[in-house]
Amino acid sequence: MVKEQISSEEIIALEDRYGAHNYHPLPVVLSRGEGVYVWDVEGKKYYDFLSAYSAVNQGHCNPKIVSAMVHQAQTLTLTSRAFYNDVLGKFEQFATNFFGFDKLLPMNTGAEAVETALKLCRKWAYEKKGISENKAEIIVCENNFHGRTTTIISFSNDPVARENFGPFTKGFIKIEYDNLLALETALKNNKNVAGFLVEPIQGEAGVYVPSEGYLAKARALCAQYNVLFIADEVQTGIARTGRLLATCGNCSCSDKNCSGEPEVKPDILILGKALSGGAYPVSAVLANNNIMDVIRPGNHGSTFGGNPIAAAVAIAALEVVRDEKLAENAEYLGHIFRTKLAAFAETNDLVNLVRGKGLLNAILINDTEDSSTAWDICLKLRDNGLLAKPTHGNIIRFAPPLVMTEEQLNECISIIINTISEFKK
């Protein structure tokens, strides 16, 4: 059978005609991936510098993960949670030991996991902290991105995400990110606060890294006021920032010079994306027994959450991170990336700032958020064999798969520097 040949333009036209217009993709149509590379339908090869928003940390089509998925798919795919399956318990044991928690609640997507964490926090507040029913409030940060469900956009301040989707869910207090005084004030003045939901690095907002010590001090304030510290590590987790977790309460990497905050361990940990290496939708919420035991049969669930394929894939994905020392590689390569791009920024008026941790980095383009400059740069990067995408108008995020080699990274740095050097507004 001969596979029908269809051009990039034709595929884009199909999506435009038959698909909802809820994304604005870079105009490139990908048909194959391997490691740090992807190929379009015409056969052109690119470096992937987005990694499906950090879902593909282990590289495209990682052989170990794919093998686990295929084997399980040929054995047992789905039972629902009406019955036990022979893989979920193994995954729960592996992951709780891996991250240092008592219990795991499996879901599918990152947004589902965030919603699960919010429900868990509220139920704990009523049954353990003693907050009056329907009075619990959760502190969140401005410019957050935790997903796009109705509840989550209720505490977003992104007008595009919120406009014409109300009425919104109540029970959230927004404070400035990386502002300990604002956090303490919110905690001190409200006895109904149940939790503090925070991204260790605000990825979608433009890779905003908080001040040194912020997470540890925020965690201490939560403990002082008997409030749950909830870390959304859907994007920053699974070795992306040079540690197993950006909060790194139970870091498994061996690099003594890595830049995490080892004393920070969340009460509730939210994981997704790279928990499956991008091969399958898998997310999870982890907590200790004193929190997780408020969840009882019928309180929460998902037909697909904890299915055998997801469990097998997640075990393999975490084993790849451990065995291939991806956290250490991200820490090492991230330092090279920021050092070289920062030196370039000092000589180029178009780059204002370079920031990030591990292999989650961004450059701030010297233009306004409503300009097309960053988008146009990404189009030229595409032409030169590297795929990246802007966020918030004038910020370009760079997040390649963590299996990248130093030689490959240096080639990519050259592509980025040469492209921007030749670029004219």
Tab-separated table of C-alpha atoms in Angstrom:
chain	number	residue	atom	x	y	z
A	1	MET	CA	0.000	0.000	0.000
A	2	VAL	CA	1.398	3.374	-1.038
A	3	LYS	CA	0.949	6.089	1.536
A	4	GLU	CA	-0.905	9.102	0.181
A	5	GLN	CA	1.394	12.097	-0.168
A	6	ILE	CA	-0.048	15.316	1.172
A	7	SER	CA	1.745	18.639	1.471
A	8	SER	CA	2.178	20.831	4.527
A	9	GLU	CA	-0.091	23.456	2.991
A	10	GLU	CA	-2.841	20.911	2.409
A	11	ILE	CA	-2.634	19.588	5.979
A	12	ILE	CA	-2.739	23.101	7.433
A	13	ALA	CA	-5.781	23.833	5.247
A	14	LEU	CA	-7.530	20.706	6.574
A	15	GLU	CA	-7.024	21.796	10.187
A	16	ASP	CA	-8.139	25.308	9.357
A	17	ARG	CA	-11.353	24.044	7.765
A	18	TYR	CA	-12.309	21.163	10.051
A	19	GLY	CA	-10.648	21.936	13.379
A	20	ALA	CA	-11.502	24.443	16.095
A	21	HIS	CA	-9.161	27.426	15.969
A	22	ASN	CA	-7.986	27.139	19.570
A	23	TYR	CA	-4.258	27.207	18.748
A	24	HIS	CA	-1.981	29.329	16.588
A	25	PRO	CA	0.748	26.861	15.574
A	26	LEU	CA	3.995	27.730	13.892
A	27	PRO	CA	3.455	26.823	10.216
A	28	VAL	CA	5.354	23.528	10.119
A	29	VAL	CA	3.750	20.082	9.793
A	30	LEU	CA	5.628	17.347	11.609
A	31	SER	CA	5.353	13.680	10.721
A	32	ARG	CA	8.212	11.940	12.543
A	33	GLY	CA	10.390	12.357	15.630
A	34	GLU	CA	13.458	10.696	17.094
A	35	GLY	CA	15.484	11.899	20.054
A	36	VAL	CA	16.036	15.650	19.721
A	37	TYR	CA	14.925	15.753	16.077
A	38	VAL	CA	11.631	16.039	14.225
A	39	TRP	CA	10.918	15.891	10.485
A	40	ASP	CA	8.184	17.604	8.500
A	41	VAL	CA	6.069	15.895	5.838
A	42	GLU	CA	8.462	17.080	3.131
A	43	GLY	CA	11.352	15.411	4.947
A	44	LYS	CA	13.131	18.484	6.361
A	45	LYS	CA	14.859	17.842	9.688
A	46	TYR	CA	14.662	20.191	12.698
A	47	TYR	CA	15.945	20.439	16.232
A	48	ASP	CA	12.940	20.466	18.568
A	49	PHE	CA	13.411	23.266	21.096
A	50	LEU	CA	9.960	23.076	22.660
A	51	SER	CA	9.664	19.361	23.551
A	52	ALA	CA	5.854	19.531	23.440
A	53	TYR	CA	5.963	22.053	26.309
A	54	SER	CA	8.434	19.823	28.198
A	55	ALA	CA	6.456	16.604	27.756
A	56	VAL	CA	9.162	15.001	25.611
A	57	ASN	CA	12.041	15.349	28.087
A	58	GLN	CA	13.173	11.792	27.323
A	59	GLY	CA	13.337	12.471	23.581
A	60	HIS	CA	10.911	11.693	20.798
A	61	CYS	CA	9.886	8.040	20.508
A	62	ASN	CA	12.230	6.925	23.280
A	63	PRO	CA	12.737	3.195	22.562
A	64	LYS	CA	12.289	2.045	26.165
A	65	ILE	CA	9.069	4.014	26.639
A	66	VAL	CA	7.648	2.974	23.265
A	67	SER	CA	8.499	-0.668	23.982
A	68	ALA	CA	6.676	-0.534	27.325
A	69	MET	CA	3.658	1.084	25.692
A	70	VAL	CA	3.469	-1.409	22.820
A	71	HIS	CA	3.882	-4.410	25.114
A	72	GLN	CA	1.147	-3.224	27.458
A	73	ALA	CA	-1.145	-2.214	24.578
A	74	GLN	CA	-0.917	-5.776	23.284
A	75	THR	CA	-1.688	-7.207	26.727
A	76	LEU	CA	-4.324	-5.068	28.486
A	77	THR	CA	-5.277	-1.483	27.707
A	78	LEU	CA	-8.138	-0.451	29.976
A	79	THR	CA	-10.214	-1.908	32.781
A	80	SER	CA	-11.468	1.323	34.351
A	81	ARG	CA	-11.071	1.522	38.111
A	82	ALA	CA	-14.087	-0.743	38.564
A	83	PHE	CA	-11.484	-3.516	38.776
A	84	TYR	CA	-7.844	-3.777	39.796
A	85	ASN	CA	-5.203	-4.132	37.103
A	86	ASP	CA	-1.772	-5.683	37.550
A	87	VAL	CA	0.286	-2.574	36.633
A	88	LEU	CA	-1.186	0.384	38.556
A	89	GLY	CA	-0.016	-0.727	42.003
A	90	LYS	CA	3.501	-1.250	40.662
A	91	PHE	CA	3.502	2.272	39.219
A	92	GLU	CA	2.159	3.773	42.447
A	93	GLN	CA	4.846	2.003	44.478
A	94	PHE	CA	7.588	3.029	42.048
A	95	ALA	CA	6.527	6.677	41.802
A	96	THR	CA	5.887	7.229	45.514
A	97	ASN	CA	9.335	5.823	46.309
A	98	PHE	CA	10.876	7.843	43.465
A	99	PHE	CA	9.469	11.162	44.673
A	100	GLY	CA	9.237	10.451	48.402
A	101	PHE	CA	5.495	10.478	49.129
A	102	ASP	CA	3.065	7.997	50.685
A	103	LYS	CA	0.303	8.012	48.092
A	104	LEU	CA	-0.373	8.762	44.418
A	105	LEU	CA	-3.675	9.629	42.748
A	106	PRO	CA	-3.423	8.969	38.969
A	107	MET	CA	-5.072	11.139	36.334
A	108	ASN	CA	-4.487	11.859	32.637
A	109	THR	CA	-3.708	15.503	31.873
A	110	GLY	CA	-1.953	18.294	33.713
A	111	ALA	CA	-5.128	20.346	34.073
A	112	GLU	CA	-6.946	17.307	35.510
A	113	ALA	CA	-4.150	16.875	38.030
A	114	VAL	CA	-4.384	20.534	39.073
A	115	GLU	CA	-8.151	20.213	39.509
A	116	THR	CA	-7.542	17.069	41.577
A	117	ALA	CA	-5.061	18.894	43.804
A	118	LEU	CA	-7.547	21.735	44.367
A	119	LYS	CA	-10.265	19.276	45.407
A	120	LEU	CA	-7.852	17.409	47.654
A	121	CYS	CA	-6.742	20.643	49.320
A	122	ARG	CA	-10.301	21.794	49.949
A	123	LYS	CA	-11.401	18.448	51.378
A	124	TRP	CA	-8.369	18.402	53.681
A	125	ALA	CA	-9.239	21.936	54.806
A	126	TYR	CA	-12.753	20.945	55.856
A	127	GLU	CA	-11.944	17.573	57.392
A	128	LYS	CA	-8.502	18.175	58.898
A	129	LYS	CA	-7.983	21.915	59.375
A	130	GLY	CA	-11.557	22.623	60.411
A	131	ILE	CA	-12.456	25.385	57.965
A	132	SER	CA	-16.202	25.882	57.681
A	133	GLU	CA	-17.835	24.210	54.690
A	134	ASN	CA	-17.595	26.180	51.415
A	135	LYS	CA	-15.337	28.818	53.014
A	136	ALA	CA	-11.914	27.446	51.972
A	137	GLU	CA	-9.735	29.713	49.870
A	138	ILE	CA	-6.582	28.917	47.932
A	139	ILE	CA	-3.835	31.445	47.227
A	140	VAL	CA	-2.515	31.566	43.653
A	141	CYS	CA	-0.037	33.787	41.825
A	142	GLU	CA	-0.649	36.404	39.178
A	143	ASN	CA	0.426	35.419	35.645
A	144	ASN	CA	0.022	31.756	36.559
A	145	PHE	CA	-0.695	29.028	34.053
A	146	HIS	CA	-2.222	25.846	35.459
A	147	GLY	CA	-4.479	24.859	32.550
A	148	ARG	CA	-7.684	25.998	30.883
A	149	THR	CA	-10.589	24.354	32.704
A	150	THR	CA	-13.361	26.626	33.967
A	151	THR	CA	-12.082	26.566	37.545
A	152	ILE	CA	-8.475	27.169	36.565
A	153	ILE	CA	-9.195	30.128	34.292
A	154	SER	CA	-11.208	31.575	37.158
A	155	PHE	CA	-7.923	32.500	38.834
A	156	SER	CA	-6.023	33.371	35.661
A	157	ASN	CA	-5.389	36.981	34.714
A	158	ASP	CA	-4.919	36.199	31.017
A	159	PRO	CA	-7.757	38.041	29.237
A	160	VAL	CA	-7.601	35.698	26.223
A	161	ALA	CA	-8.161	32.675	28.468
A	162	ARG	CA	-10.994	34.337	30.428
A	163	GLU	CA	-13.009	36.505	28.048
A	164	ASN	CA	-16.592	35.262	27.572
A	165	PHE	CA	-16.103	32.106	29.660
A	166	GLY	CA	-17.689	33.290	32.912
A	167	PRO	CA	-19.202	33.076	35.453
A	168	PHE	CA	-16.072	32.051	37.294
A	169	THR	CA	-15.396	29.852	40.285
A	170	LYS	CA	-14.866	31.622	43.601
A	171	GLY	CA	-12.475	30.757	46.400
A	172	PHE	CA	-9.110	32.017	45.129
A	173	ILE	CA	-6.841	34.841	46.270
A	174	LYS	CA	-4.336	36.203	43.735
A	175	ILE	CA	-1.010	37.616	44.887
A	176	GLU	CA	2.153	38.734	43.124
A	177	TYR	CA	4.570	35.931	42.224
A	178	ASP	CA	7.899	35.895	44.066
A	179	ASN	CA	6.550	38.214	46.758
A	180	LEU	CA	6.878	36.752	50.251
A	181	LEU	CA	5.353	39.796	51.936
A	182	ALA	CA	2.201	39.436	49.813
A	183	LEU	CA	2.018	35.745	50.694
A	184	GLU	CA	2.455	36.338	54.417
A	185	THR	CA	-0.150	39.114	54.382
A	186	ALA	CA	-2.667	36.832	52.664
A	187	LEU	CA	-1.960	34.043	55.140
A	188	LYS	CA	-2.041	36.267	58.206
A	189	ASN	CA	-5.284	38.013	57.346
A	190	ASN	CA	-7.437	35.042	56.395
A	191	LYS	CA	-8.051	32.010	58.603
A	192	ASN	CA	-9.877	30.278	55.750
A	193	VAL	CA	-6.789	29.816	53.552
A	194	ALA	CA	-6.352	26.122	52.779
A	195	GLY	CA	-3.468	26.092	50.325
A	196	PHE	CA	-0.935	27.961	48.232
A	197	LEU	CA	-0.724	26.791	44.598
A	198	VAL	CA	2.471	27.834	42.836
A	199	GLU	CA	4.645	27.041	39.844
A	200	PRO	CA	8.301	26.776	40.970
A	201	ILE	CA	9.116	28.553	37.699
A	202	GLN	CA	6.384	30.315	35.750
A	203	GLY	CA	6.962	28.667	32.387
A	204	GLU	CA	4.091	29.849	30.222
A	205	ALA	CA	4.426	33.381	31.602
A	206	GLY	CA	7.919	33.551	30.117
A	207	VAL	CA	10.177	31.336	32.256
A	208	TYR	CA	10.160	33.556	35.330
A	209	VAL	CA	12.566	32.126	37.905
A	210	PRO	CA	11.833	33.306	41.475
A	211	SER	CA	14.414	34.824	43.788
A	212	GLU	CA	16.809	32.472	45.544
A	213	GLY	CA	15.171	31.123	48.684
A	214	TYR	CA	11.633	32.094	47.666
A	215	LEU	CA	10.273	28.564	47.515
A	216	ALA	CA	11.827	27.521	50.813
A	217	LYS	CA	10.519	30.608	52.611
A	218	ALA	CA	7.083	30.246	51.037
A	219	ARG	CA	7.009	26.631	52.163
A	220	ALA	CA	7.956	27.674	55.710
A	221	LEU	CA	5.187	30.292	55.789
A	222	CYS	CA	2.650	27.686	54.705
A	223	ALA	CA	3.789	25.374	57.492
A	224	GLN	CA	3.569	28.218	60.009
A	225	TYR	CA	-0.055	28.948	59.109
A	226	ASN	CA	-1.095	25.293	58.583
A	227	VAL	CA	-1.662	25.798	54.868
A	228	LEU	CA	-0.834	23.224	52.187
A	229	PHE	CA	2.049	24.099	49.867
A	230	ILE	CA	0.972	22.825	46.411
A	231	ALA	CA	3.657	22.670	43.721
A	232	ASP	CA	2.515	22.531	40.103
A	233	GLU	CA	5.479	20.770	38.494
A	234	VAL	CA	3.653	19.677	35.357
A	235	GLN	CA	6.178	21.597	33.233
A	236	THR	CA	9.136	22.031	35.591
A	237	GLY	CA	9.196	18.486	36.939
A	238	ILE	CA	10.892	15.293	35.716
A	239	ALA	CA	14.457	16.703	35.376
A	240	ARG	CA	13.631	19.718	33.200
A	241	THR	CA	15.257	22.321	35.461
A	242	GLY	CA	18.380	20.326	36.292
A	243	ARG	CA	16.813	18.582	39.278
A	244	LEU	CA	14.333	15.742	39.438
A	245	LEU	CA	11.904	18.427	40.625
A	246	ALA	CA	12.326	22.194	40.620
A	247	THR	CA	11.221	22.125	44.262
A	248	CYS	CA	13.414	19.046	44.686
A	249	GLY	CA	12.216	17.845	48.050
A	250	ASN	CA	13.585	14.407	47.251
A	251	CYS	CA	16.193	15.008	44.577
A	252	SER	CA	17.669	11.901	42.953
A	253	CYS	CA	20.372	13.625	40.943
A	254	SER	CA	23.978	13.321	42.094
A	255	ASP	CA	25.319	16.715	41.028
A	256	LYS	CA	26.537	18.466	44.182
A	257	ASN	CA	26.618	21.784	42.342
A	258	CYS	CA	23.038	21.777	41.078
A	259	SER	CA	21.019	24.821	41.937
A	260	GLY	CA	17.796	23.503	43.458
A	261	GLU	CA	16.508	24.078	46.955
A	262	PRO	CA	16.761	20.627	48.565
A	263	GLU	CA	14.926	21.646	51.735
A	264	VAL	CA	11.686	22.343	49.829
A	265	LYS	CA	9.148	19.524	49.741
A	266	PRO	CA	5.548	20.294	48.818
A	267	ASP	CA	2.551	18.969	50.715
A	268	ILE	CA	0.939	18.214	47.357
A	269	LEU	CA	2.947	17.579	44.190
A	270	ILE	CA	1.361	17.823	40.733
A	271	LEU	CA	3.017	16.015	37.812
A	272	GLY	CA	2.168	15.446	34.151
A	273	LYS	CA	3.720	15.918	30.706
A	274	ALA	CA	7.123	14.150	30.942
A	275	LEU	CA	5.694	11.639	33.418
A	276	SER	CA	5.036	9.660	30.236
A	277	GLY	CA	7.826	11.034	28.065
A	278	GLY	CA	5.131	12.424	25.791
A	279	ALA	CA	4.032	8.958	24.695
A	280	TYR	CA	0.658	8.915	26.456
A	281	PRO	CA	-1.445	11.257	28.637
A	282	VAL	CA	-0.378	10.561	32.238
A	283	SER	CA	-0.598	12.859	35.248
A	284	ALA	CA	-0.550	12.361	38.986
A	285	VAL	CA	-1.031	14.033	42.337
A	286	LEU	CA	1.207	12.896	45.185
A	287	ALA	CA	0.807	13.548	48.914
A	288	ASN	CA	1.367	11.863	52.249
A	289	ASN	CA	-1.286	9.819	54.063
A	290	ASN	CA	-2.404	12.638	56.379
A	291	ILE	CA	-3.597	14.530	53.298
A	292	MET	CA	-4.487	11.834	50.769
A	293	ASP	CA	-6.597	9.796	53.186
A	294	VAL	CA	-9.434	12.327	52.915
A	295	ILE	CA	-10.156	10.887	49.470
A	296	ARG	CA	-12.585	7.984	49.668
A	297	PRO	CA	-14.478	5.872	47.102
A	298	GLY	CA	-16.749	8.036	44.982
A	299	ASN	CA	-15.028	11.345	45.842
A	300	HIS	CA	-12.913	11.540	42.694
A	301	GLY	CA	-12.012	9.421	39.705
A	302	SER	CA	-11.407	8.970	35.996
A	303	THR	CA	-12.214	6.144	33.600
A	304	PHE	CA	-8.732	6.338	32.093
A	305	GLY	CA	-6.786	7.527	35.135
A	306	GLY	CA	-4.409	4.775	36.244
A	307	ASN	CA	-5.012	2.583	33.203
A	308	PRO	CA	-2.467	-0.180	32.498
A	309	ILE	CA	-0.829	1.541	29.512
A	310	ALA	CA	-0.387	4.780	31.459
A	311	ALA	CA	1.123	2.942	34.414
A	312	ALA	CA	3.578	0.933	32.306
A	313	VAL	CA	4.605	3.972	30.275
A	314	ALA	CA	5.156	6.128	33.368
A	315	ILE	CA	7.415	3.560	35.030
A	316	ALA	CA	9.530	3.348	31.873
A	317	ALA	CA	9.634	7.142	31.532
A	318	LEU	CA	10.907	7.618	35.084
A	319	GLU	CA	13.461	4.836	34.659
A	320	VAL	CA	14.850	6.633	31.597
A	321	VAL	CA	15.220	9.860	33.598
A	322	ARG	CA	17.082	7.992	36.348
A	323	ASP	CA	19.216	5.672	34.235
A	324	GLU	CA	20.241	8.241	31.634
A	325	LYS	CA	20.913	10.923	34.287
A	326	LEU	CA	18.769	13.469	32.496
A	327	ALA	CA	18.644	15.877	35.441
A	328	GLU	CA	22.431	16.097	35.497
A	329	ASN	CA	22.528	16.578	31.727
A	330	ALA	CA	19.922	19.366	31.897
A	331	GLU	CA	21.895	21.132	34.628
A	332	TYR	CA	25.169	20.898	32.703
A	333	LEU	CA	23.805	21.905	29.293
A	334	GLY	CA	21.591	24.633	30.726
A	335	HIS	CA	24.622	26.384	32.203
A	336	ILE	CA	26.340	26.313	28.800
A	337	PHE	CA	23.220	27.618	27.049
A	338	ARG	CA	22.672	30.569	29.383
A	339	THR	CA	26.356	31.494	29.510
A	340	LYS	CA	26.725	31.653	25.739
A	341	LEU	CA	23.363	33.337	25.092
A	342	ALA	CA	23.985	35.893	27.852
A	343	ALA	CA	27.356	36.769	26.312
A	344	PHE	CA	25.651	37.167	22.942
A	345	ALA	CA	22.928	39.358	24.469
A	346	GLU	CA	25.556	41.826	25.620
A	347	THR	CA	26.532	42.407	21.986
A	348	ASN	CA	23.077	42.369	20.384
A	349	ASP	CA	20.412	45.016	20.878
A	350	LEU	CA	17.593	42.645	19.981
A	351	VAL	CA	18.021	40.409	23.051
A	352	ASN	CA	17.286	42.096	26.369
A	353	LEU	CA	17.601	39.181	28.770
A	354	VAL	CA	18.352	35.472	29.082
A	355	ARG	CA	16.859	33.528	31.997
A	356	GLY	CA	16.014	30.023	33.103
A	357	LYS	CA	17.150	26.900	34.925
A	358	GLY	CA	18.421	23.654	33.529
A	359	LEU	CA	17.056	23.282	30.008
A	360	LEU	CA	14.020	25.502	30.599
A	361	ASN	CA	15.149	28.881	29.306
A	362	ALA	CA	13.901	31.971	27.547
A	363	ILE	CA	15.142	35.117	25.875
A	364	LEU	CA	13.342	38.446	26.093
A	365	ILE	CA	13.187	40.201	22.734
A	366	ASN	CA	13.689	43.957	22.741
A	367	ASP	CA	10.241	44.854	21.449
A	368	THR	CA	6.694	45.255	22.708
A	369	GLU	CA	4.446	42.294	23.542
A	370	ASP	CA	2.097	43.129	20.675
A	371	SER	CA	4.860	43.153	18.061
A	372	SER	CA	5.549	40.296	15.639
A	373	THR	CA	9.316	40.335	16.163
A	374	ALA	CA	9.590	37.184	18.294
A	375	TRP	CA	7.207	35.321	15.987
A	376	ASP	CA	9.220	36.385	12.936
A	377	ILE	CA	12.436	35.246	14.615
A	378	CYS	CA	10.850	31.846	15.255
A	379	LEU	CA	9.901	31.612	11.582
A	380	LYS	CA	13.536	32.260	10.636
A	381	LEU	CA	14.720	29.738	13.230
A	382	ARG	CA	12.387	27.229	11.580
A	383	ASP	CA	13.905	28.003	8.196
A	384	ASN	CA	17.334	27.388	9.741
A	385	GLY	CA	16.359	24.026	11.229
A	386	LEU	CA	15.282	24.806	14.808
A	387	LEU	CA	11.747	24.923	16.197
A	388	ALA	CA	10.789	27.257	19.027
A	389	LYS	CA	7.747	29.386	19.751
A	390	PRO	CA	7.035	32.728	21.420
A	391	THR	CA	5.055	33.164	24.598
A	392	HIS	CA	3.497	36.444	25.716
A	393	GLY	CA	4.428	38.155	22.477
A	394	ASN	CA	8.095	39.036	22.887
A	395	ILE	CA	9.518	36.073	24.816
A	396	ILE	CA	10.960	32.984	23.114
A	397	ARG	CA	11.099	29.813	25.205
A	398	PHE	CA	13.849	27.253	24.559
A	399	ALA	CA	13.282	23.775	26.012
A	400	PRO	CA	14.909	20.937	24.025
A	401	PRO	CA	14.659	17.256	24.959
A	402	LEU	CA	16.973	16.431	27.856
A	403	VAL	CA	18.721	13.688	25.860
A	404	MET	CA	20.521	16.385	23.866
A	405	THR	CA	24.321	16.157	23.659
A	406	GLU	CA	26.748	19.017	24.173
A	407	GLU	CA	27.698	18.910	20.498
A	408	GLN	CA	24.069	19.181	19.454
A	409	LEU	CA	23.457	22.006	21.921
A	410	ASN	CA	26.404	24.003	20.594
A	411	GLU	CA	25.108	23.595	17.048
A	412	CYS	CA	21.716	24.870	18.201
A	413	ILE	CA	23.271	27.829	20.005
A	414	SER	CA	25.022	28.736	16.737
A	415	ILE	CA	21.710	28.547	14.855
A	416	ILE	CA	20.036	30.827	17.409
A	417	ILE	CA	22.870	33.363	17.490
A	418	ASN	CA	23.294	33.450	13.691
A	419	THR	CA	19.557	33.775	13.104
A	420	ILE	CA	19.108	36.660	15.515
A	421	SER	CA	22.308	38.353	14.310
A	422	GLU	CA	20.981	38.458	10.770
A	423	PHE	CA	17.498	39.454	11.831
A	424	LYS	CA	16.252	42.982	11.239
A	425	LYS	CA	13.042	44.358	12.713
